[in-house]
Coordinates of C-alpha atoms and ligand atoms in Angstrom, one line a residue:
X1 CA -45.4 34.7 68.3
X2 CA -46.9 37.7 70.1
X3 CA -49.9 36.0 71.6
X4 CA -51.2 32.4 71.7
X5 CA -55.0 32.4 71.4
X6 CA -55.3 29.6 68.8
X7 CA -53.5 27.7 66.2
X8 CA -53.8 30.8 64.0
X9 CA -51.0 32.4 66.1
X10 CA -48.6 29.6 65.2
X11 CA -46.7 30.4 62.1
X12 CA -44.6 27.2 62.1
X13 CA -46.3 24.2 63.8
X14 CA -43.6 21.6 63.3
X15 CA -41.1 24.0 64.7
X16 CA -43.2 24.7 67.8
X17 CA -43.8 20.9 68.4
X18 CA -40.0 20.4 67.9
X19 CA -39.3 23.1 70.4
X20 CA -41.5 21.5 73.0
X21 CA -40.0 18.1 72.5
X22 CA -36.4 19.5 72.7
X23 CA -37.3 21.5 75.9
X24 CA -38.6 18.2 77.4
X25 CA -35.1 16.7 77.0
X26 CA -33.5 19.6 78.8
X27 CA -36.2 21.6 80.7
X28 CA -33.7 24.1 82.2
X29 CA -31.9 24.9 79.0
X30 CA -33.6 28.4 78.8
X31 CA -33.6 29.1 82.6
X32 CA -32.1 32.6 81.9
X33 CA -34.6 33.6 79.3
X34 CA -37.3 34.4 81.8
X35 CA -35.1 36.1 84.4
X36 CA -36.8 39.2 85.8
X37 CA -39.9 38.3 83.8
X38 CA -43.3 37.3 85.1
X39 CA -46.5 35.7 84.0
X40 CA -50.0 36.1 85.5
X41 CA -52.3 33.1 85.3
X42 CA -55.9 34.1 85.5
X43 CA -58.6 31.5 86.2
X44 CA -62.3 32.1 85.8
X45 CA -62.8 28.3 86.2
X46 CA -61.2 25.4 88.1
X47 CA -58.0 23.7 87.0
X48 CA -55.4 21.2 88.2
X49 CA -53.1 20.6 85.2
X50 CA -53.2 24.0 83.5
X51 CA -52.5 25.9 86.7
X52 CA -49.7 23.6 87.9
X53 CA -48.1 22.9 84.6
X54 CA -48.0 26.6 83.8
X55 CA -46.4 27.4 87.1
X56 CA -43.8 24.7 86.5
X57 CA -43.2 25.9 82.9
X58 CA -42.6 29.4 84.2
X59 CA -40.3 28.1 86.9
X60 CA -38.3 26.1 84.3
X61 CA -37.8 29.3 82.3
X62 CA -36.7 31.3 85.4
X63 CA -39.9 33.3 85.4
X64 CA -42.1 34.3 88.3
X65 CA -45.7 33.2 88.1
X66 CA -48.7 34.7 90.0
X67 CA -52.1 33.1 90.0
X68 CA -55.4 35.0 90.2
X69 CA -58.6 33.0 90.8
X70 CA -61.1 35.5 89.6
X71 CA -63.9 33.3 90.9
X72 CA -62.8 33.3 94.5
X73 CA -60.3 36.1 94.8
X74 CA -60.9 38.8 92.2
X75 CA -63.7 41.2 91.5
X76 CA -66.4 39.9 89.3
X77 CA -65.7 41.2 85.8
X78 CA -67.9 43.0 83.3
X79 CA -67.1 42.3 79.7
X80 CA -69.9 44.1 77.8
X81 CA -69.3 47.6 76.5
X82 CA -71.4 50.6 77.5
X83 CA -73.4 48.9 80.2
X84 CA -74.5 50.6 83.4
X85 CA -72.6 48.6 86.0
X86 CA -75.2 48.4 88.7
X87 CA -75.2 44.6 88.9
X88 CA -72.9 42.3 90.9
X89 CA -70.0 43.0 88.5
X90 CA -67.6 45.4 90.3
X91 CA -64.9 45.9 87.7
X92 CA -64.7 46.2 83.9
X93 CA -62.3 44.2 81.8
X94 CA -61.0 47.5 80.3
X95 CA -59.4 48.4 83.6
X96 CA -58.7 44.9 84.9
X97 CA -56.8 43.8 81.7
X98 CA -54.9 47.1 81.5
X99 CA -53.8 46.9 85.1
X100 CA -52.8 43.2 85.0
X101 CA -50.9 43.9 81.7
X102 CA -49.0 46.7 83.3
X103 CA -47.8 44.4 86.1
X104 CA -46.8 41.3 84.0
X105 CA -44.9 40.5 80.9
X106 CA -47.3 37.7 79.8
X107 CA -50.9 37.2 80.8
X108 CA -52.6 33.8 80.5
X109 CA -56.4 33.3 81.0
X110 CA -58.9 30.5 81.4
X111 CA -62.5 31.4 80.6
X112 CA -64.7 28.4 79.7
X113 CA -67.7 28.7 77.4
X114 CA -70.7 29.5 79.5
X115 CA -72.8 27.3 77.2
X116 CA -75.8 29.7 77.4
X117 CA -75.4 31.8 74.3
X118 CA -73.5 30.2 71.4
X119 CA -72.8 33.5 69.6
X120 CA -71.3 35.0 72.8
X121 CA -69.0 31.9 73.4
X122 CA -68.0 31.6 69.8
X123 CA -67.2 35.3 69.5
X124 CA -64.5 34.7 72.1
X125 CA -65.7 37.8 73.9
X126 CA -63.7 37.2 77.0
X127 CA -60.3 36.4 75.7
X128 CA -60.6 38.9 72.8
X129 CA -61.4 41.7 75.3
X130 CA -58.3 40.7 77.3
X131 CA -56.2 40.9 74.2
X132 CA -57.7 44.2 73.3
X133 CA -57.2 45.9 76.6
X134 CA -54.1 44.1 77.9
X135 CA -50.7 45.5 76.8
X136 CA -48.9 42.2 77.4
X137 CA -49.1 39.0 75.2
X138 CA -52.1 36.8 76.0
X139 CA -52.1 33.0 76.3
X140 CA -55.3 30.9 76.0
X141 CA -55.6 28.4 78.9
X142 CA -59.0 27.3 77.5
X143 CA -61.4 29.8 76.0
X144 CA -65.0 29.7 74.6
X145 CA -64.0 27.7 71.6
X146 CA -60.5 26.2 72.1
X147 CA -57.8 24.7 74.3
X148 CA -54.7 25.1 72.2
X149 CA -52.2 24.3 75.0
X150 CA -53.9 21.0 75.4
X151 CA -53.9 20.3 71.7
X152 CA -50.1 21.1 71.5
X153 CA -49.4 18.6 74.3
X154 CA -51.6 16.0 72.6
X155 CA -49.8 16.5 69.3
X156 CA -46.4 16.2 71.1
X157 CA -47.7 12.9 72.7
X158 CA -48.8 11.5 69.4
X159 CA -45.4 12.4 67.8
X160 CA -43.7 10.6 70.6
X161 CA -45.8 7.4 70.3
X162 CA -46.8 7.1 66.6
X163 CA -45.4 4.2 64.5
X164 CA -46.3 5.6 61.1
X165 CA -45.8 9.1 59.6
X166 CA -49.6 9.8 59.4
X167 CA -51.4 7.8 62.0
X168 CA -55.1 7.2 62.1
X169 CA -56.4 9.2 65.0
X170 CA -60.0 9.0 66.3
X171 CA -61.7 11.6 68.3
X172 CA -64.6 10.0 70.0
X173 CA -67.5 11.6 72.0
X174 CA -68.2 9.8 75.3
X175 CA -71.0 10.2 77.8
X176 CA -70.9 12.6 80.7
X177 CA -73.6 13.6 83.1
X178 CA -73.1 17.4 82.8
X179 CA -72.8 19.7 79.8
X180 CA -69.1 20.4 78.9
X181 CA -67.7 22.8 76.4
X182 CA -66.6 21.8 72.8
X183 CA -63.2 23.6 73.3
X184 CA -61.0 20.5 73.8
X185 CA -62.6 18.7 70.9
X186 CA -62.5 21.8 68.6
X187 CA -58.8 22.3 69.2
X188 CA -57.9 18.7 68.9
X189 CA -59.6 18.4 65.5
X190 CA -57.9 21.6 64.3
X191 CA -54.4 20.6 65.4
X192 CA -54.6 17.0 64.2
X193 CA -55.6 18.3 60.7
X194 CA -52.9 20.9 60.8
X195 CA -50.4 18.0 61.5
X196 CA -51.9 16.2 58.5
X197 CA -52.9 13.1 60.4
X198 CA -55.8 10.9 59.3
X199 CA -58.6 12.1 61.6
X200 CA -62.0 10.5 62.2
X201 CA -64.5 12.1 64.5
X202 CA -67.3 9.9 65.9
X203 CA -70.3 11.0 68.0
X204 CA -74.0 10.4 68.3
X205 CA -76.4 12.4 66.1
X206 CA -76.7 16.0 67.3
X207 CA -73.2 16.3 68.5
X208 CA -71.7 17.6 65.3
X209 CA -68.9 20.2 66.0
X210 CA -68.9 23.6 64.3
X211 CA -68.0 23.2 60.6
X212 CA -65.0 25.5 61.1
X213 CA -63.5 22.9 63.5
X214 CA -64.6 19.7 61.7
X215 CA -62.7 21.0 58.6
X216 CA -61.9 18.0 56.4
X217 CA -62.1 15.3 59.1
X218 CA -64.1 12.2 58.4
X219 CA -67.3 12.0 60.5
X220 CA -68.5 8.5 61.3
X221 CA -71.6 8.0 63.4
X222 CA -70.8 4.3 64.0
X223 CA -68.2 4.3 66.8
X224 CA -67.1 0.7 66.2
X225 CA -66.5 1.4 62.6
X226 CA -64.5 4.6 63.5
X227 CA -62.3 2.6 65.9
X228 CA -61.2 0.1 63.2
X229 CA -57.4 0.2 62.8
X230 CA -57.0 3.4 64.8
X231 CA -53.6 4.0 66.3
X232 CA -54.9 6.7 68.7
X233 CA -58.3 7.0 70.4
X234 CA -58.9 10.4 71.9
X235 CA -62.0 10.4 74.1
X236 CA -63.8 13.6 75.2
X237 CA -67.3 14.6 76.1
X238 CA -68.8 17.8 74.7
X239 CA -72.3 19.2 74.8
X240 CA -74.3 19.8 71.6
X241 CA -73.2 22.7 69.3
X242 CA -76.5 22.7 67.3
X243 CA -78.8 22.5 70.3
X244 CA -76.3 24.7 72.1
X245 CA -75.0 23.5 75.4
X246 CA -77.5 20.7 75.8
X247 CA -76.8 17.1 76.9
X248 CA -78.8 15.2 74.2
X249 CA -77.5 11.8 75.2
X250 CA -75.9 10.1 78.2
X251 CA -75.9 6.8 76.3
X252 CA -73.4 4.6 78.3
X253 CA -72.9 2.5 75.2
X254 CA -70.5 5.2 74.0
X255 CA -68.1 4.6 76.8
X256 CA -64.6 3.6 75.7
X257 CA -64.2 -0.1 76.6
X258 CA -61.5 -2.7 76.2
X259 CA -63.8 -4.6 73.9
X260 CA -63.9 -1.6 71.6
X261 CA -60.2 -0.9 71.9
X262 CA -59.6 -4.4 70.5
X263 CA -61.0 -3.1 67.2
X264 CA -58.1 -0.7 66.9
X265 CA -54.5 -1.3 65.7
X266 CA -53.1 -1.7 69.2
X267 CA -54.6 1.8 69.7
X268 CA -53.3 4.1 72.4
X269 CA -55.9 5.7 74.6
X270 CA -55.9 9.5 75.2
X271 CA -57.9 12.0 77.3
X272 CA -57.1 15.5 78.4
X273 CA -58.2 14.8 82.0
X274 CA -60.0 15.3 84.4
X275 CA -61.9 12.1 83.4
X276 CA -64.8 10.3 84.9
X277 CA -63.8 6.6 85.2
X278 CA -66.4 4.1 84.0
X279 CA -68.5 6.9 82.5
X280 CA -66.1 8.1 79.7
X281 CA -63.7 5.2 79.9
X282 CA -63.5 1.8 81.5
X283 CA -60.9 1.2 84.2
X284 CA -59.5 -1.6 82.1
X285 CA -58.6 0.9 79.3
X286 CA -57.3 3.9 81.3
X287 CA -55.2 1.5 83.5
X288 CA -53.8 -0.4 80.5
X289 CA -50.3 -0.2 79.1
X290 CA -51.8 1.6 76.1
X291 CA -53.1 4.5 78.1
X292 CA -51.3 7.8 77.5
X293 CA -53.2 10.0 79.9
X294 CA -50.3 10.6 82.3
X295 CA -47.6 11.3 79.6
X296 CA -50.1 13.6 77.9
X297 CA -50.6 15.6 81.1
X298 CA -46.8 15.7 81.7
X299 CA -46.5 17.2 78.2
X300 CA -48.6 20.1 79.3
X301 CA -45.5 21.5 81.1
X302 CA -43.6 21.5 77.8
X303 CA -46.3 22.8 75.6
X304 CA -46.7 25.8 77.9
X305 CA -42.9 26.2 78.2
X306 CA -42.5 26.2 74.4
X307 CA -45.2 28.9 74.1
X308 CA -43.8 31.0 76.9
X309 CA -40.3 30.7 75.3
X310 CA -41.5 31.9 71.9
X311 CA -43.4 34.8 73.5
X312 CA -40.3 35.8 75.6
X313 CA -38.1 35.6 72.5
X314 CA -40.5 38.0 70.8
X315 CA -40.4 40.4 73.7
X316 CA -36.6 40.7 73.7
Ligands
AN0_401 C1 -63.4 21.0 81.0 C2 -63.9 20.9 79.6 O1 -64.4 19.9 79.1 O2 -63.7 21.9 78.8 C3 -61.9 21.2 81.1 C4 -61.1 20.2 80.3 C5 -59.7 20.5 80.3 N1 -63.7 19.7 81.7 C6 -64.6 19.7 82.7 O3 -65.2 20.7 83.0 C7 -64.8 18.3 83.3
CP402 N1 -56.5 19.2 80.8 C1 -56.7 20.3 81.5 O1 -56.7 21.4 81.0 O2 -56.8 20.1 82.9 P1 -57.3 21.2 84.0 O3 -58.7 21.6 83.7 O4 -57.1 20.4 85.3 O5 -56.3 22.3 83.9

């Protein structure tokens, strides 16, 4: 692997998941691999898990990690080509990415969809410009359309908890007061299908994900029907793709409740976090024995560690 922008960069998915699960058993097994190597974690948006799990993953590999919060610490970046830079943006991505890439062996970046211009977000302008101008391998820590490190941790978690080879997995939309990106849902759908699981996506009208991410998943508009016999229920809010970036519904009846979880096959509850309690999911569900939200977040260390390991092996 020479960059990790999406599942397209993964040539052997079972091997990557296996690597992550093996690393989890012995997190310091490759503590020499990253000696004298460093990773820069660049954040254009807030983070708890991605930032800390990435630092921990680097530490476990013997790497040094630096964090740049572009929002509060860096110069405001211009991504467009050929513009007269007389606005508030002090530095162009051409120089910024080239400089950062000359300091570090790996560069990871978080740049959420801005939810203003669909074409701009779905062209992946920010992460693609980084890749173009940065001489070091680039890792996606959530971009305009995807959050592959999260999807890899989710896949690991399901592999650890499934009771049948191809479990029924449900991705359910849930309400949220503010517009959120489709990235987590897009990647989850993509990765669950790549793992050949039985995926159903359920959401209100108007919340259809882009065709390229729905793929061959079943789409069921009746949430209760979707939950029937599910082994895993993955909740996430996203804003509309068709009416781009809009909150079309805050219908509380889409919240994940214990009563709905009773329709599943002893279903496990998943969410990438951060989650709004009693908006997305009832306390009774997230606090139940069937909640996997903490193990899922723990696996973020090992998903990043497996990715960094494969990138470092490629650099050697
Ligand atoms: C972000 C999102 O939905 O993309 C990050 C999730 C990992 N969530 C929020 O902004 C609440
Ligand atoms: N799940 C996740 O990526 O969390 P953070 O936004 O806190 O990094």
